[in-house]
Amino acid sequence: MSKKNTIVIAGGGSTYTPGIISALLNHSERFPMDEIRLYDIDEKRNDDMKLIIDLLLKEKGFVDIPLLATKDPEEAFTGVDFVFSQIRVGGLEMREKDEKIPLKYGLVGQETCGLGGFAYGLRSIKGLLEVVGHVQEYAPEAWILNYTNPETLISEAVRRVYPDIHMINVCDMTISIEETIAENFGYDRKNWIPTYYGLNHYGWYTEIYDKSLKRDVMPEIIEKLQEKEMGVADFNEGDESWAQTYKMMSTMVNYFPDNLPNNYLEYYWFPDMVLEKTDKNYTRANQVMEGREANTRRMAERIRNGETEGVLNFNFGEHGNYIVDIATSLLNDEHRRFMIITPNNGAIPNVRPDAVVEVPAYIGATGVEPVSLKPINDFHRGMMEAQVAAEKLLVDAYFEQSYQKALQAFTLNQTVPSARVAKQVLDEMIVANKEYWPELN
Ligand code: NAD
Ligand code: G6P
Ligand code: MN
């Protein structure tokens, strides 16, 4: 094995940091590390995470890997080989507003979908461009593996500024859907070659080829789903919100049985049903604050008080493994296949080439090689083109500081029934995001 790698986690204080570090340590043969750095603008969160990662390194027998937590970009990024990016600009407090403001106007209130996702997008673009700027300055050769949401908007915006950026955008949703289906219906997803297309959190499977069964298992999975609702996989155990989401997949395939949809399409196809089961005063952000977030703070506090035994307690799922598998495929030129968020450039032949899409791609030493797909049907294409245009308008609004473009984007968003409502939400979002958004004129 050649040289070891220095990695930095941008958004080091994120509740997802232990999952990524743990996956990296589990793959230390294929991905050797000589230093881990945590970069975060919030010193307290970063220090909390340093305590947790320190203990994780000890428990896994990697005490020799130096660990640094810093808010100084020069110290964080100089000489790094890989950047794992997972910042949340405005934190969960702003996520709560993204969810609750649209709900006040009768619209879906969601982290990455609908107008909440657009509001998050305008905050996130700014924060991520800063991170990418630091990488350009201090480690221009480094690869950025990005989980920061909303992924399509981030990818679009960063590529407008840095067209040749060494960045791979990924989402853990497809792997989580696959794992959940496999656990529910008794498959081994390691045998699967899935074909999927769409935008991030907005797409469809067209085939799930099973190498050991030597057939496409998607049609039989859809039949099973039509008859029986899925439960959550082990990693979502006890999470009522994810349980509801996976149940909705049965409704979706009963309406549209030709493809297996991404669960996030519930917000676009069935906003009325989603609203019926949403508590406007207690949304997903509140659940996460009281769950994953509080759990992380508690762990750090216990370690700070000198406890070590039985403190670490996580439920990782596939999130960390997925991005680390991508990193190892890149590092070792393994050419393994993943779902990647990338400029279309003909991968979906009848969708505009400059759309940022999510498609299967092989990852090797030179980066992302998307798979060339067949033309897609008008139902999916129409939905995608409208949403792509809305997202492009939003990114235009960011760079041009254009209120008019933002209003057009909000109006065209596929969860919005009226320009009047779009304007009401936009105007309230502008006030709520004063600290974070560019000024719109
Ligand atoms: P979190 O709030 O717990 O952690 C994010 C951290 O980023 C915080 O510690 C915060 O201080 C820090 N931060 C905010 N702005 C920053 C900046 N400009 N520079 C450096 N650090 C900054 O959030 P979380 O729930 O752990 O999620 C982290 C991110 O990962 C979010 O963007 C979330 O949407 C995303 N996510 C994506 C996927 C995916 O499939 N793509 C999956 C899970 C989470
Ligand atoms: C999935 C999606 C992510 C999203 C997350 C929200 O993992 O792929 O993009 O951020 O769900 O999960 P949460 O538990 O924070 O609601
Ligand atoms: Mn995602």
Coordinates of C-alpha atoms and ligand atoms in Angstrom, one line a residue:
M1 CA 0.0 0.0 0.0
S2 CA 1.3 3.4 -1.0
K3 CA 1.3 6.6 1.0
K4 CA -1.2 7.1 3.9
N5 CA -3.9 9.7 3.7
T6 CA -4.7 12.8 5.7
I7 CA -8.4 13.4 5.9
V8 CA -10.4 16.3 7.1
I9 CA -14.1 16.3 8.0
A10 CA -15.7 19.7 7.2
G11 CA -18.6 20.0 9.6
G12 CA -16.6 17.9 12.1
G13 CA -19.2 18.5 14.8
S14 CA -21.8 16.7 12.7
T15 CA -23.6 13.8 14.3
Y16 CA -22.5 11.8 11.3
T17 CA -18.8 12.1 12.0
P18 CA -18.4 9.0 14.1
G19 CA -20.1 6.9 11.4
I20 CA -17.7 8.1 8.8
I21 CA -14.6 7.7 11.0
S22 CA -15.7 4.3 12.1
A23 CA -16.1 3.2 8.5
L24 CA -12.7 4.6 7.6
L25 CA -11.1 2.7 10.5
N26 CA -12.9 -0.5 9.4
H27 CA -11.4 -0.1 5.9
S28 CA -7.9 0.9 7.1
E29 CA -6.3 -1.7 4.8
R30 CA -7.8 -0.2 1.7
F31 CA -7.8 3.4 3.1
P32 CA -4.8 3.9 5.4
M33 CA -4.8 7.2 7.3
D34 CA -1.9 9.2 8.9
E35 CA -4.0 12.0 10.3
I36 CA -7.6 12.9 11.0
R37 CA -8.7 16.5 11.2
L38 CA -12.1 17.9 12.3
Y39 CA -13.0 21.4 10.9
D40 CA -16.0 23.2 12.1
I41 CA -17.0 26.9 12.7
D42 CA -18.5 25.9 16.0
E43 CA -15.7 25.2 18.4
K44 CA -17.9 23.6 21.1
R45 CA -19.4 21.1 18.7
N46 CA -16.0 20.3 17.2
D47 CA -14.5 19.8 20.7
D48 CA -17.3 17.5 21.7
M49 CA -16.7 15.4 18.6
K50 CA -13.0 15.4 19.3
L51 CA -13.7 13.7 22.7
I52 CA -15.9 11.2 21.0
I53 CA -13.5 10.4 18.1
D54 CA -10.6 10.2 20.5
L55 CA -12.4 7.5 22.5
L56 CA -13.5 5.7 19.2
L57 CA -9.8 5.6 18.1
K58 CA -8.8 4.1 21.4
E59 CA -11.6 1.5 21.4
K60 CA -10.7 0.5 17.8
G61 CA -7.0 0.4 18.6
F62 CA -5.9 3.3 16.4
V63 CA -4.3 5.5 19.1
D64 CA -1.3 6.2 16.8
I65 CA -3.5 8.3 14.3
P66 CA -3.1 12.0 15.3
L67 CA -6.5 13.8 15.7
L68 CA -6.8 17.6 15.4
A69 CA -9.9 19.7 15.9
T70 CA -9.8 23.3 14.6
K71 CA -11.8 26.2 13.2
D72 CA -8.7 27.6 11.4
P73 CA -9.1 26.8 7.7
E74 CA -5.4 26.9 7.0
E75 CA -4.6 24.4 9.8
A76 CA -7.6 22.2 8.8
F77 CA -7.0 22.0 5.0
T78 CA -3.3 22.4 4.4
G79 CA -1.9 19.3 2.7
V80 CA -5.0 17.1 3.1
D81 CA -5.8 14.3 0.6
F82 CA -9.5 13.9 1.2
V83 CA -12.2 16.2 2.4
F84 CA -15.4 14.7 3.7
S85 CA -17.9 17.5 3.7
Q86 CA -21.1 17.5 5.8
I87 CA -21.9 21.0 7.0
R88 CA -25.4 22.2 8.0
V89 CA -25.4 26.0 7.6
G90 CA -27.7 27.4 10.3
G91 CA -27.9 24.2 12.2
L92 CA -31.0 22.3 13.2
E93 CA -32.5 25.6 14.4
M94 CA -32.7 26.7 10.8
R95 CA -33.8 23.3 9.6
E96 CA -36.8 23.7 12.0
K97 CA -37.7 27.0 10.2
D98 CA -37.3 25.4 6.8
E99 CA -39.9 22.8 7.9
K100 CA -42.3 25.0 9.8
I101 CA -42.6 28.1 7.6
P102 CA -43.9 26.2 4.5
L103 CA -46.3 24.2 6.8
K104 CA -47.9 27.5 7.9
Y105 CA -49.0 28.0 4.3
G106 CA -50.2 24.5 3.8
L107 CA -47.1 23.3 1.9
V108 CA -44.9 20.4 2.6
G109 CA -42.2 21.3 5.2
Q110 CA -39.1 19.3 4.6
E111 CA -35.3 19.4 5.0
T112 CA -34.4 19.0 1.3
C113 CA -37.6 18.9 -0.6
G114 CA -40.1 21.6 -1.5
L115 CA -39.5 25.2 -0.3
G116 CA -37.7 24.1 2.9
G117 CA -35.1 22.5 0.7
F118 CA -34.8 25.7 -1.4
A119 CA -34.3 27.8 1.7
Y120 CA -31.7 25.4 3.0
G121 CA -30.1 25.5 -0.5
L122 CA -29.5 29.3 -0.4
R123 CA -27.8 28.9 3.0
S124 CA -25.9 25.8 2.1
I125 CA -24.4 27.1 -1.2
K126 CA -22.7 30.0 0.6
G127 CA -21.2 27.8 3.3
L128 CA -20.1 25.1 1.0
L129 CA -18.5 27.6 -1.4
E130 CA -16.4 28.8 1.5
V131 CA -15.3 25.3 2.3
V132 CA -14.4 24.6 -1.4
G133 CA -12.6 28.0 -1.4
H134 CA -10.4 26.8 1.5
V135 CA -9.7 23.5 -0.3
Q136 CA -8.7 25.4 -3.4
E137 CA -6.3 27.6 -1.4
Y138 CA -4.7 25.0 0.9
A139 CA -5.1 21.6 -0.8
P140 CA -6.1 22.1 -4.5
E141 CA -5.3 18.5 -5.4
A142 CA -7.6 17.0 -2.7
W143 CA -10.8 15.2 -3.5
I144 CA -13.9 16.5 -1.8
L145 CA -16.5 13.8 -1.0
N146 CA -19.7 15.7 -0.3
Y147 CA -22.7 14.7 1.6
T148 CA -23.8 18.3 2.4
N149 CA -27.4 18.9 1.3
P150 CA -29.3 19.9 -0.7
E151 CA -27.1 17.9 -3.0
T152 CA -28.3 18.9 -6.5
L153 CA -28.2 22.6 -5.7
I154 CA -24.8 22.4 -4.1
S155 CA -23.3 20.5 -7.0
E156 CA -24.8 22.9 -9.5
A157 CA -23.6 26.0 -7.7
V158 CA -20.0 24.7 -7.0
R159 CA -19.6 23.7 -10.6
R160 CA -20.5 27.1 -11.8
V161 CA -17.6 28.6 -9.9
Y162 CA -15.2 25.6 -10.2
P163 CA -16.0 23.7 -13.4
D164 CA -13.1 21.3 -12.9
I165 CA -13.6 20.7 -9.2
H166 CA -12.4 17.4 -7.7
M167 CA -15.7 16.8 -6.0
I168 CA -18.0 13.8 -5.8
N169 CA -21.5 14.4 -4.6
V170 CA -23.3 11.5 -3.0
C171 CA -26.5 10.6 -1.1
D172 CA -27.1 7.7 1.1
M173 CA -30.8 7.3 0.3
T174 CA -30.5 4.8 -2.5
I175 CA -28.3 2.5 -0.5
S176 CA -30.6 2.8 2.5
I177 CA -33.7 2.0 0.3
E178 CA -31.8 -1.0 -1.0
E179 CA -30.8 -2.2 2.4
T180 CA -34.3 -1.8 3.7
I181 CA -35.9 -3.7 0.9
A182 CA -33.3 -6.5 1.1
E183 CA -33.9 -6.8 4.9
N184 CA -37.7 -6.8 4.5
F185 CA -37.9 -9.3 1.6
G186 CA -34.9 -11.6 2.2
Y187 CA -32.4 -10.5 -0.5
D188 CA -28.7 -9.9 -0.2
R189 CA -28.2 -6.5 -1.8
K190 CA -24.5 -7.1 -2.2
N191 CA -25.6 -9.2 -5.2
W192 CA -27.4 -6.3 -6.8
I193 CA -26.6 -4.1 -9.8
P194 CA -29.3 -1.4 -9.5
T195 CA -30.1 1.0 -12.3
Y196 CA -31.7 4.3 -11.2
Y197 CA -32.0 7.8 -12.5
G198 CA -33.4 11.2 -11.4
L199 CA -32.4 14.2 -9.5
N200 CA -31.2 13.9 -5.9
H201 CA -34.1 12.7 -3.6
Y202 CA -36.3 12.6 -6.8
G203 CA -35.8 9.5 -8.9
W204 CA -36.7 6.0 -9.9
Y205 CA -35.2 2.5 -10.2
T206 CA -35.7 0.9 -13.6
E207 CA -33.9 -2.4 -12.8
I208 CA -32.4 -4.3 -9.9
Y209 CA -30.3 -7.1 -11.4
D210 CA -29.4 -9.8 -8.9
K211 CA -26.1 -11.5 -9.9
S212 CA -26.8 -14.7 -7.9
L213 CA -30.4 -15.1 -9.0
K214 CA -29.4 -14.0 -12.5
R215 CA -32.5 -11.9 -13.0
D216 CA -34.0 -8.4 -12.6
V217 CA -35.7 -8.6 -9.2
M218 CA -37.4 -5.1 -9.3
P219 CA -40.8 -6.4 -10.7
E220 CA -41.1 -8.9 -7.9
I221 CA -40.1 -6.4 -5.3
I222 CA -42.8 -4.0 -6.6
E223 CA -45.3 -6.8 -6.4
K224 CA -44.3 -7.6 -2.8
L225 CA -44.5 -3.9 -1.9
Q226 CA -47.9 -3.6 -3.4
E227 CA -49.1 -6.3 -1.1
K228 CA -47.2 -5.6 2.1
E229 CA -45.8 -2.4 3.7
M230 CA -42.2 -2.5 4.6
G231 CA -40.8 -2.1 8.2
V232 CA -37.7 -0.2 8.9
A233 CA -34.2 -1.8 8.6
D234 CA -32.2 -2.4 11.7
F235 CA -30.4 0.9 11.5
N236 CA -33.8 2.8 11.6
E237 CA -35.1 0.7 14.5
G238 CA -37.6 2.6 16.6
D239 CA -37.7 5.6 14.3
E240 CA -41.4 6.3 13.6
S241 CA -40.8 8.9 11.0
W242 CA -38.7 6.6 8.8
A243 CA -41.3 3.9 9.4
Q244 CA -44.0 6.1 8.0
T245 CA -41.8 7.0 5.0
Y246 CA -41.1 3.4 4.1
K247 CA -44.8 2.5 4.4
M248 CA -45.6 5.2 1.8
M249 CA -43.5 3.3 -0.7
S250 CA -46.4 0.8 -1.0
T251 CA -48.9 3.5 -1.8
M252 CA -46.5 4.9 -4.4
V253 CA -46.1 1.6 -6.2
N254 CA -49.8 0.9 -6.1
Y255 CA -50.4 4.2 -8.0
F256 CA -47.3 3.9 -10.3
P257 CA -46.2 0.2 -10.5
D258 CA -43.7 0.5 -13.4
N259 CA -40.8 1.6 -11.3
L260 CA -39.5 1.6 -7.8
P261 CA -39.5 5.3 -6.6
N262 CA -37.2 7.1 -4.2
N263 CA -39.2 7.5 -1.0
Y264 CA -38.7 11.3 -1.2
L265 CA -41.2 11.4 -4.1
E266 CA -44.0 11.2 -1.5
Y267 CA -43.5 15.0 -1.0
Y268 CA -44.2 15.6 -4.7
W269 CA -46.9 13.1 -5.5
F270 CA -48.8 13.0 -2.2
P271 CA -48.2 16.4 -0.4
D272 CA -51.8 16.2 0.9
M273 CA -51.3 12.8 2.5
V274 CA -48.0 13.9 4.0
L275 CA -49.6 17.1 5.4
E276 CA -52.3 15.0 7.1
K277 CA -49.8 13.1 9.1
T278 CA -47.5 16.1 9.9
D279 CA -47.5 17.9 13.2
K280 CA -46.9 21.5 12.3
N281 CA -45.5 22.2 15.8
Y282 CA -43.2 19.3 16.1
T283 CA -41.4 18.4 12.9
R284 CA -38.4 16.1 12.0
A285 CA -36.0 18.8 13.1
N286 CA -37.4 18.6 16.6
Q287 CA -37.2 14.8 16.6
V288 CA -33.5 14.9 15.5
M289 CA -32.7 17.6 18.1
E290 CA -34.2 15.4 20.8
G291 CA -32.8 12.2 19.4
R292 CA -29.4 12.0 17.5
E293 CA -28.3 15.5 18.5
A294 CA -29.1 15.1 22.2
N295 CA -27.5 11.7 22.2
T296 CA -24.3 13.1 20.8
R297 CA -24.1 16.0 23.3
R298 CA -24.7 13.4 26.2
M299 CA -21.9 11.2 25.0
A300 CA -19.5 14.1 24.9
E301 CA -20.5 15.3 28.3
R302 CA -20.0 11.8 29.8
I303 CA -16.5 11.6 28.3
R304 CA -15.7 15.1 29.5
N305 CA -16.7 13.9 33.0
G306 CA -14.1 11.1 32.8
E307 CA -16.4 8.2 31.8
T308 CA -15.3 5.8 29.0
E309 CA -17.0 2.5 29.6
G310 CA -20.1 1.9 27.5
V311 CA -20.3 5.6 26.5
L312 CA -20.2 5.2 22.7
N313 CA -23.6 4.1 21.4
F314 CA -24.4 4.6 17.7
N315 CA -26.7 3.3 15.1
F316 CA -24.8 4.0 11.9
G317 CA -26.6 2.4 9.0
E318 CA -24.9 2.5 5.6
H319 CA -24.2 6.3 5.6
G320 CA -20.5 6.0 6.6
N321 CA -19.8 2.8 4.7
Y322 CA -21.2 4.2 1.5
I323 CA -18.9 7.3 1.3
V324 CA -15.9 5.3 2.5
D325 CA -16.5 2.7 -0.2
I326 CA -16.5 5.6 -2.7
A327 CA -13.3 7.0 -1.3
T328 CA -11.6 3.6 -1.5
S329 CA -12.8 3.0 -5.0
L330 CA -11.3 6.4 -5.9
L331 CA -8.1 5.9 -4.0
N332 CA -7.4 2.3 -5.3
D333 CA -8.9 2.7 -8.8
E334 CA -11.4 0.0 -8.0
H335 CA -14.0 1.1 -10.5
R336 CA -16.9 0.1 -8.3
R337 CA -20.5 1.2 -9.1
F338 CA -22.4 3.7 -7.0
M339 CA -25.3 6.2 -7.4
I340 CA -23.6 9.6 -7.9
I341 CA -25.0 13.1 -8.3
T342 CA -23.3 14.5 -11.4
P343 CA -23.8 16.7 -14.4
N344 CA -25.9 14.8 -16.9
N345 CA -23.9 15.3 -20.1
G346 CA -26.0 12.8 -22.0
A347 CA -26.1 10.0 -19.3
I348 CA -29.9 10.4 -19.5
P349 CA -30.1 11.2 -23.3
N350 CA -33.5 13.0 -23.3
V351 CA -32.9 15.2 -20.3
R352 CA -31.1 18.5 -20.7
P353 CA -27.3 17.9 -20.6
D354 CA -26.6 20.6 -18.1
A355 CA -29.0 19.1 -15.5
V356 CA -27.4 17.8 -12.3
V357 CA -28.7 14.2 -12.1
E358 CA -28.3 11.2 -9.9
V359 CA -27.3 8.1 -11.9
P360 CA -25.1 5.0 -11.6
A361 CA -21.4 5.7 -12.1
Y362 CA -18.2 3.9 -11.8
I363 CA -15.6 5.5 -9.6
G364 CA -11.9 5.1 -10.3
A365 CA -8.7 7.1 -9.9
T366 CA -9.8 9.8 -12.4
G367 CA -13.2 10.3 -10.7
V368 CA -16.7 9.7 -11.8
E369 CA -17.7 7.7 -15.0
P370 CA -21.5 7.9 -15.3
V371 CA -23.3 5.0 -17.0
S372 CA -25.1 5.8 -20.2
L373 CA -28.8 5.1 -19.8
K374 CA -31.8 4.7 -22.2
P375 CA -34.2 7.6 -22.8
I376 CA -36.7 8.0 -20.0
N377 CA -40.5 8.2 -20.2
D378 CA -42.5 11.5 -20.3
F379 CA -43.9 11.2 -16.8
H380 CA -40.4 11.2 -15.2
R381 CA -38.9 13.5 -17.8
G382 CA -41.7 16.1 -17.3
M383 CA -41.2 16.0 -13.5
M384 CA -37.5 16.2 -13.8
E385 CA -37.3 19.0 -16.3
A386 CA -39.7 21.2 -14.3
Q387 CA -37.7 20.6 -11.1
V388 CA -34.3 21.1 -12.9
A389 CA -35.5 24.5 -14.2
A390 CA -36.7 25.4 -10.7
E391 CA -33.3 24.5 -9.2
K392 CA -31.4 26.3 -11.9
L393 CA -33.4 29.4 -11.3
L394 CA -32.7 29.2 -7.6
V395 CA -28.9 29.0 -8.2
D396 CA -29.2 31.9 -10.6
A397 CA -31.0 33.8 -7.8
Y398 CA -28.1 33.1 -5.5
F399 CA -25.4 34.4 -7.9
E400 CA -27.4 37.2 -9.4
Q401 CA -29.0 38.2 -6.0
S402 CA -32.3 38.2 -7.9
Y403 CA -35.6 38.3 -6.0
Q404 CA -37.4 37.7 -9.3
K405 CA -35.5 34.5 -10.1
A406 CA -36.0 33.3 -6.5
L407 CA -39.8 33.9 -6.9
Q408 CA -39.8 32.0 -10.2
A409 CA -37.9 29.2 -8.6
F410 CA -40.2 29.0 -5.6
T411 CA -43.3 29.1 -7.9
L412 CA -41.9 26.4 -10.2
N413 CA -41.0 24.1 -7.3
Q414 CA -43.1 21.0 -7.7
T415 CA -44.7 21.2 -4.3
V416 CA -46.1 24.7 -4.9
P417 CA -49.7 25.3 -6.2
S418 CA -49.7 29.1 -6.5
A419 CA -47.4 32.1 -7.1
R420 CA -49.2 33.9 -4.2
V421 CA -48.2 31.2 -1.7
A422 CA -44.7 31.0 -3.2
K423 CA -44.3 34.7 -2.6
Q424 CA -45.6 34.6 1.0
V425 CA -43.2 31.8 1.8
L426 CA -40.3 33.5 0.1
D427 CA -40.9 36.8 1.9
E428 CA -41.0 35.0 5.3
M429 CA -38.0 33.0 4.4
I430 CA -36.0 36.1 3.5
V431 CA -36.6 37.5 7.0
A432 CA -35.8 34.2 8.7
N433 CA -32.6 33.7 6.7
K434 CA -31.3 37.3 7.0
E435 CA -28.0 36.1 8.5
Y436 CA -27.4 33.5 5.9
W437 CA -28.8 34.3 2.5
P438 CA -27.4 36.7 0.0
E439 CA -29.5 39.9 -0.2
L440 CA -32.1 39.5 -3.0
N441 CA -33.0 42.6 -4.9
Ligands
NAD1 P1 -25.3 18.9 12.2 O1 -25.9 20.3 12.4 O2 -25.4 18.0 13.4 O3 -23.7 19.1 11.9 C1 -23.2 19.9 10.9 C2 -22.0 20.7 11.4 O4 -21.6 21.6 10.4 C3 -22.3 21.5 12.7 O5 -21.4 21.1 13.7 C4 -22.0 23.0 12.3 O6 -21.4 23.7 13.2 C5 -21.1 22.8 11.1 N1 -21.1 23.9 10.1 C6 -22.1 24.7 9.7 N2 -21.7 25.6 8.8 C7 -20.4 25.4 8.6 C8 -19.4 26.0 7.8 N3 -19.7 27.0 7.0 N4 -18.2 25.5 7.8 C9 -17.8 24.5 8.7 N5 -18.7 23.9 9.5 C10 -20.0 24.3 9.4 O7 -25.9 18.3 10.9 P2 -26.1 16.8 10.5 O8 -27.5 16.4 10.8 O9 -25.0 16.0 11.1 O10 -26.0 16.9 8.9 C11 -24.8 17.3 8.3 C12 -25.0 17.5 6.8 O11 -25.1 16.2 6.2 C13 -26.3 18.2 6.4 O12 -26.0 19.0 5.3 C14 -27.2 17.1 6.1 O13 -28.2 17.5 5.2 C15 -26.2 16.2 5.4 N6 -26.6 14.8 5.2 C16 -26.6 14.4 3.9 C17 -26.9 13.1 3.6 C18 -27.0 12.7 2.2 O14 -27.5 11.7 1.8 N7 -26.4 13.5 1.3 C19 -27.2 12.2 4.6 C20 -27.2 12.6 5.9 C21 -26.9 13.9 6.2
G6P2 C1 -31.4 10.5 4.3 C2 -31.1 11.4 3.2 C3 -30.3 12.6 3.6 C4 -31.1 13.3 4.7 C5 -31.4 12.4 5.8 C6 -32.3 13.0 6.9 O1 -30.2 10.0 4.8 O2 -30.4 10.8 2.2 O3 -30.0 13.4 2.5 O4 -30.3 14.4 5.2 O5 -32.0 11.2 5.4 O6 -32.3 12.2 8.0 P1 -32.8 12.8 9.4 O7 -32.7 11.7 10.3 O8 -31.8 13.9 9.7 O9 -34.2 13.3 9.2
MN3 MN -29.6 12.3 0.7

